[in-house]
Short mmCIF file of C-alpha atoms and ligand atoms in Angstrom, two decimals:
data_model
loop_
_atom_site.label_atom_id
_atom_site.label_comp_id
_atom_site.label_asym_id
_atom_site.label_seq_id
_atom_site.Cartn_x
_atom_site.Cartn_y
_atom_site.Cartn_z
CA UNK A 788 -18.02 6.62 15.69
CA UNK A 789 -18.82 3.48 13.19
CA UNK A 790 -19.59 4.87 9.57
CA UNK A 791 -22.49 3.50 7.99
CA UNK A 792 -21.12 0.57 5.60
CA UNK A 793 -22.31 -2.57 7.15
CA UNK A 794 -18.90 -5.35 7.47
CA UNK A 795 -20.96 -8.05 7.94
CA UNK A 796 -24.38 -9.25 7.20
CA UNK A 797 -25.94 -12.84 8.75
CA UNK A 798 -29.86 -12.59 8.08
CA UNK A 799 -31.06 -16.21 9.70
CA UNK A 800 -27.76 -17.71 9.35
CA UNK A 801 -27.60 -21.31 10.98
CA UNK A 802 -25.22 -24.11 11.74
CA UNK A 803 -26.17 -27.85 12.42
CA UNK A 804 -23.80 -30.53 12.41
CA UNK A 805 -25.36 -33.90 12.05
CA UNK A 806 -28.25 -33.49 13.68
CA UNK A 807 -26.83 -31.19 15.97
CA UNK A 808 -27.90 -27.52 15.84
CA UNK A 809 -24.83 -25.72 16.76
CA UNK A 810 -26.18 -22.30 15.31
CA UNK A 811 -30.30 -21.14 15.36
CA UNK A 812 -31.36 -18.37 12.79
CA UNK A 813 -29.16 -15.41 13.74
CA UNK A 814 -29.16 -12.17 12.56
CA UNK A 815 -26.58 -9.84 12.89
CA UNK A 816 -25.16 -6.52 11.14
CA UNK A 817 -21.97 -5.49 12.87
CA UNK A 818 -20.47 -2.06 11.00
CA UNK A 819 -17.35 -1.06 9.95
CA UNK A 820 -15.48 0.75 12.61
CA UNK A 821 -17.35 -1.46 15.60
CA UNK A 822 -15.33 -3.81 17.78
CA UNK A 823 -17.25 -6.56 18.80
CA UNK A 824 -16.71 -9.38 21.30
CA UNK A 825 -18.70 -12.30 21.61
CA UNK A 826 -18.94 -14.44 24.86
CA UNK A 827 -20.45 -17.41 25.39
CA UNK A 828 -19.76 -20.63 27.88
CA UNK A 829 -17.91 -23.48 26.12
CA UNK A 830 -19.96 -25.20 23.73
CA UNK A 831 -22.18 -21.80 23.15
CA UNK A 832 -21.59 -21.64 19.62
CA UNK A 833 -18.55 -18.88 19.54
CA UNK A 834 -15.81 -20.75 17.28
CA UNK A 835 -18.99 -22.11 14.91
CA UNK A 836 -20.37 -17.83 14.44
CA UNK A 837 -16.79 -16.91 13.89
CA UNK A 838 -15.88 -19.71 10.99
CA UNK A 839 -19.20 -18.65 8.77
CA UNK A 840 -18.13 -15.11 8.91
CA UNK A 841 -14.54 -16.21 7.99
CA UNK A 842 -16.00 -18.54 5.80
CA UNK A 843 -14.45 -21.72 6.53
CA UNK A 844 -17.99 -22.97 7.28
CA UNK A 845 -20.55 -22.19 5.55
CA UNK A 846 -24.52 -22.14 7.18
CA UNK A 847 -26.76 -24.90 6.94
CA UNK A 848 -29.52 -21.90 6.44
CA UNK A 849 -29.44 -18.25 5.51
CA UNK A 850 -27.01 -16.47 4.26
CA UNK A 851 -23.16 -15.02 5.32
CA UNK A 852 -22.26 -11.35 3.95
CA UNK A 853 -18.85 -10.04 4.07
CA UNK A 854 -18.14 -7.06 2.45
CA UNK A 855 -21.22 -7.58 0.31
CA UNK A 856 -20.15 -11.49 -0.60
CA UNK A 857 -21.00 -14.27 0.81
CA UNK A 858 -17.01 -15.63 1.29
CA UNK A 859 -17.65 -19.61 1.58
CA UNK A 860 -19.41 -19.29 -1.91
CA UNK A 861 -16.23 -17.59 -3.53
CA UNK A 862 -13.37 -19.30 -5.20
CA UNK A 863 -10.59 -18.38 -7.06
CA UNK A 864 -9.15 -14.99 -6.87
CA UNK A 865 -12.37 -13.59 -5.88
CA UNK A 866 -12.27 -15.53 -2.48
CA UNK A 867 -8.39 -14.59 -2.74
CA UNK A 868 -9.31 -11.26 -3.14
CA UNK A 869 -11.57 -11.45 -0.02
CA UNK A 870 -9.56 -13.53 2.32
CA UNK A 871 -6.57 -10.78 1.90
CA UNK A 872 -9.29 -8.31 3.48
CA UNK A 873 -10.21 -10.70 6.21
CA UNK A 874 -7.48 -11.66 8.90
CA UNK A 875 -8.41 -14.97 11.20
CA UNK A 876 -6.70 -16.18 14.24
CA UNK A 877 -8.05 -19.25 14.96
CA UNK A 878 -8.67 -21.23 17.98
CA UNK A 879 -6.33 -24.25 16.54
CA UNK A 880 -3.94 -21.18 15.74
CA UNK A 881 -3.15 -23.15 12.08
CA UNK A 882 0.35 -22.35 12.48
CA UNK A 883 2.68 -24.86 10.75
CA UNK A 884 5.14 -26.34 13.46
CA UNK A 885 7.81 -27.76 11.74
CA UNK A 886 8.85 -24.43 10.39
CA UNK A 887 10.57 -21.26 12.01
CA UNK A 888 8.13 -18.52 13.19
CA UNK A 889 9.74 -16.19 10.40
CA UNK A 890 7.96 -18.06 8.14
CA UNK A 891 4.74 -18.23 10.10
CA UNK A 892 4.44 -14.74 10.60
CA UNK A 893 5.55 -14.24 6.38
CA UNK A 894 2.21 -16.25 5.72
CA UNK A 895 0.07 -13.27 6.64
CA UNK A 896 1.62 -11.85 2.95
CA UNK A 897 1.26 -14.89 0.88
CA UNK A 898 -2.51 -13.18 -0.22
CA UNK A 899 0.01 -10.55 -1.55
CA UNK A 900 1.84 -12.40 -2.99
CA UNK A 901 2.24 -14.77 -6.16
CA UNK A 902 2.62 -18.45 -6.12
CA UNK A 903 6.62 -18.20 -6.59
CA UNK A 904 7.26 -15.03 -4.61
CA UNK A 905 6.05 -17.40 -1.56
CA UNK A 906 7.73 -20.25 -2.16
CA UNK A 907 11.01 -18.28 -2.83
CA UNK A 908 10.60 -16.89 0.68
CA UNK A 909 10.78 -20.06 2.39
CA UNK A 910 14.47 -20.34 1.15
CA UNK A 911 14.97 -16.60 1.15
CA UNK A 912 13.22 -14.57 3.92
CA UNK A 913 11.75 -12.07 2.60
CA UNK A 914 10.63 -8.58 4.47
CA UNK A 915 12.24 -9.59 7.62
CA UNK A 916 12.12 -6.05 8.54
CA UNK A 917 8.51 -5.95 8.33
CA UNK A 918 8.36 -9.52 10.51
CA UNK A 919 10.80 -8.71 13.07
CA UNK A 920 9.15 -5.23 13.79
CA UNK A 921 5.07 -7.61 14.05
CA UNK A 922 7.07 -9.92 16.59
CA UNK A 923 8.36 -7.03 18.58
CA UNK A 924 5.27 -6.08 18.88
CA UNK A 925 4.54 -9.18 20.97
CA UNK A 926 7.18 -9.34 22.84
CA UNK A 927 8.82 -12.19 20.66
CA UNK A 928 11.67 -10.35 18.12
CA UNK A 929 13.36 -13.51 20.46
CA UNK A 930 11.62 -15.62 18.33
CA UNK A 931 11.91 -14.67 14.89
CA UNK A 932 14.75 -17.84 13.82
CA UNK A 933 12.93 -20.60 16.19
CA UNK A 934 11.36 -23.68 15.21
CA UNK A 935 7.15 -22.97 15.88
CA UNK A 936 6.86 -26.44 17.72
CA UNK A 937 9.61 -25.51 20.12
CA UNK A 938 7.61 -22.28 21.49
CA UNK A 939 4.76 -22.43 24.68
CA UNK A 940 1.11 -22.16 23.82
CA UNK A 941 1.06 -18.36 24.48
CA UNK A 942 4.18 -17.45 22.41
CA UNK A 943 2.77 -19.44 19.65
CA UNK A 944 -0.51 -17.93 20.29
CA UNK A 945 1.20 -14.58 20.59
CA UNK A 946 2.34 -15.62 16.66
CA UNK A 947 -0.72 -15.74 14.61
CA UNK A 948 -1.16 -12.53 16.43
CA UNK A 949 2.10 -10.84 14.49
CA UNK A 950 0.91 -12.93 11.39
CA UNK A 951 -2.25 -10.59 11.55
CA UNK A 952 -0.53 -7.64 11.98
CA UNK A 953 2.12 -8.21 9.22
CA UNK A 954 -1.14 -8.95 7.19
CA UNK A 955 -2.23 -5.84 8.04
CA UNK A 956 -6.41 -7.08 7.21
CA UNK A 957 -9.56 -4.30 7.39
CA UNK A 958 -11.56 -7.36 9.22
CA UNK A 959 -10.24 -9.08 12.03
CA UNK A 960 -12.15 -12.58 12.64
CA UNK A 961 -10.32 -13.95 16.32
CA UNK A 962 -11.29 -16.74 18.16
CA UNK A 963 -10.17 -16.79 21.22
CA UNK A 964 -6.50 -14.87 20.86
CA UNK A 965 -5.15 -14.38 24.35
CA UNK A 966 -6.91 -17.92 25.68
CA UNK A 967 -3.34 -19.25 26.41
CA UNK A 968 -1.77 -16.10 27.61
CA UNK A 969 -0.88 -14.75 31.12
CA UNK A 970 -3.31 -11.34 31.95
CA UNK A 971 -0.65 -8.29 31.33
CA UNK A 972 -0.16 -9.87 27.53
CA UNK A 973 -3.35 -10.64 27.22
CA UNK A 974 -4.63 -6.98 27.44
CA UNK A 975 -0.99 -6.20 25.37
CA UNK A 976 -2.72 -7.97 22.24
CA UNK A 977 -6.65 -6.76 22.90
CA UNK A 978 -4.80 -3.08 22.75
CA UNK A 979 -3.09 -4.13 20.00
CA UNK A 980 -5.74 -5.51 17.96
CA UNK A 981 -7.99 -2.61 19.61
CA UNK A 982 -5.36 0.49 18.18
CA UNK A 983 -3.75 -1.15 14.90
CA UNK A 984 -5.04 1.65 12.57
CA UNK A 985 -5.51 -1.06 9.43
CA UNK A 986 -7.47 -3.02 11.40
CA UNK A 987 -11.03 -1.34 11.03
CA UNK A 988 -13.26 -4.22 12.46
CA UNK A 989 -12.92 -6.56 14.80
CA UNK A 990 -14.92 -9.43 15.78
CA UNK A 991 -13.49 -11.57 19.13
CA UNK A 992 -14.68 -14.61 21.11
CA UNK A 993 -13.20 -14.31 24.48
CA UNK A 994 -14.04 -16.20 27.62
CA UNK A 995 -13.11 -12.77 30.13
CA UNK A 996 -15.71 -9.97 30.22
CA UNK A 997 -13.70 -7.92 31.76
CA UNK A 998 -11.59 -7.71 28.23
CA UNK A 999 -14.30 -7.52 26.26
CA UNK A 1000 -15.87 -4.74 28.03
CA UNK A 1001 -12.13 -2.75 28.08
CA UNK A 1002 -11.10 -3.60 24.41
CA UNK A 1003 -14.43 -3.91 22.70
CA UNK A 1004 -17.56 -1.30 21.92
CA UNK A 1005 -20.38 -3.78 21.46
CA UNK A 1006 -20.77 -7.48 23.10
CA UNK A 1007 -22.78 -10.15 21.80
CA UNK A 1008 -23.94 -13.19 24.41
CA UNK A 1009 -24.13 -16.22 23.01
CA UNK A 1010 -26.14 -19.36 24.49
CA UNK A 1011 -26.52 -22.60 23.47
CA UNK A 1012 -26.48 -21.01 19.38
CA UNK A 1013 -28.59 -18.10 20.12
CA UNK A 1014 -28.12 -14.32 20.39
CA UNK A 1015 -29.08 -13.90 23.83
CA UNK A 1016 -28.08 -9.96 24.12
CA UNK A 1017 -26.27 -7.97 21.68
CA UNK A 1018 -25.41 -4.50 23.56
CA UNK A 1019 -23.05 -1.58 23.93
CA UNK A 1020 -20.36 -3.03 26.15
CA UNK A 1021 -20.45 -0.30 28.65
CA UNK A 1022 -24.16 -1.52 28.89
CA UNK A 1023 -23.07 -4.97 29.90
CA UNK A 1024 -24.20 -5.30 33.07
CA UNK A 1025 -23.39 -8.44 36.23
CA UNK A 1026 -27.43 -10.00 35.44
CA UNK A 1027 -26.39 -9.99 32.19
CA UNK A 1028 -23.12 -12.14 32.44
CA UNK A 1029 -24.44 -14.35 35.04
CA UNK A 1030 -26.71 -15.24 33.12
CA UNK A 1031 -25.08 -16.28 29.92
CA UNK A 1032 -22.93 -18.07 32.37
CA UNK A 1033 -25.62 -19.58 34.75
CA UNK A 1034 -25.18 -23.27 33.92
CA UNK A 1035 -28.69 -24.89 33.40
N1 ATP B 2088 -17.08 -29.85 13.34
C1 ATP B 2088 -18.69 -30.30 14.08
N2 ATP B 2088 -18.60 -31.11 14.60
C2 ATP B 2088 -19.41 -31.68 15.06
N3 ATP B 2088 -19.99 -30.83 16.37
C3 ATP B 2088 -19.06 -29.60 16.39
C4 ATP B 2088 -18.36 -29.47 15.34
N4 ATP B 2088 -17.85 -27.82 15.42
C5 ATP B 2088 -19.10 -27.64 17.10
N5 ATP B 2088 -19.68 -28.33 17.12
C6 ATP B 2088 -20.55 -28.34 18.08
O1 ATP B 2088 -20.74 -27.48 18.07
C7 ATP B 2088 -21.45 -26.59 19.29
C8 ATP B 2088 -20.48 -25.51 19.36
O2 ATP B 2088 -19.42 -25.75 19.41
P1 ATP B 2088 -18.41 -24.36 19.33
O3 ATP B 2088 -16.74 -24.94 19.00
O4 ATP B 2088 -18.89 -23.06 18.14
O5 ATP B 2088 -18.57 -23.26 20.74
P2 ATP B 2088 -17.92 -22.88 21.14
O6 ATP B 2088 -18.51 -21.45 21.91
O7 ATP B 2088 -16.58 -21.73 20.37
O8 ATP B 2088 -17.11 -23.29 22.18
P3 ATP B 2088 -15.30 -22.99 23.50
O9 ATP B 2088 -15.57 -21.75 24.06
O10 ATP B 2088 -14.89 -24.43 23.89
O11 ATP B 2088 -14.70 -23.04 22.12
C9 ATP B 2088 -20.68 -28.00 20.45
O12 ATP B 2088 -22.16 -28.23 20.81
C10 ATP B 2088 -19.91 -28.46 19.13
O13 ATP B 2088 -19.69 -29.86 20.10
MG1 MG B 2089 -14.71 -22.16 20.76
#
């Protein structure tokens, strides 16, 4: 069941990089409670689309609204307030490599803390119980005091998920959050994102259509920067997937 309020509204949103058009005039409305997978080949524009949603990128044409605001145009406290409601996992994970895992997980709370409190936490870590609990949920309880740079790709990916669990945002925008995980752990992480009571709305890019079918309510297929289908997950058949991934 979804309620009526749109969390995301893109109208004619496009993005070019130099002369290259990565995204063409995308119209997309996502409502509270929806779990949307974005599928498409490498280079189809998934990361570009997701970056428009979390405000890390501005559209070159059209408009983007998240919770009624254009994230890329906000600054100061209003931007921080919006960012607190959006949890992001970027494809590069955006972890600080040189610090211990617990600090990266605690970074999920930076939006809720004052600057002095956040800085003090680097010396005297706060809320260790919450951090430990989030790490336990991604099977990384043992890594609390490890240096982040020593972890494997899949372990680092799970640290980024733990950071998200600590933030408990209303909207999660996750760009290939399970790309380095084995199949069982990928299931586990998507299950966490799908069932976490705090996460009301999810937009996730994936390279595994079967995971999209299992964990999402709706699937958007992107091809060469355009939406080629947008339908309930149950209605995405083999033909649509074949056309989406066919090499030109
Ligand atoms: N910062 C950038 N500068 C120049 N071109 C870019 C930039 N970011 C993306 N592009 C180009 O835009 C297109 C879409 O890229 P994008 O990263 O959104 O694809 P993707 O679907 O996320 O691919 P992947 O599955 O490999 O992550 C690609 O052709 C890419 O080369
Ligand atoms: Mg990408």
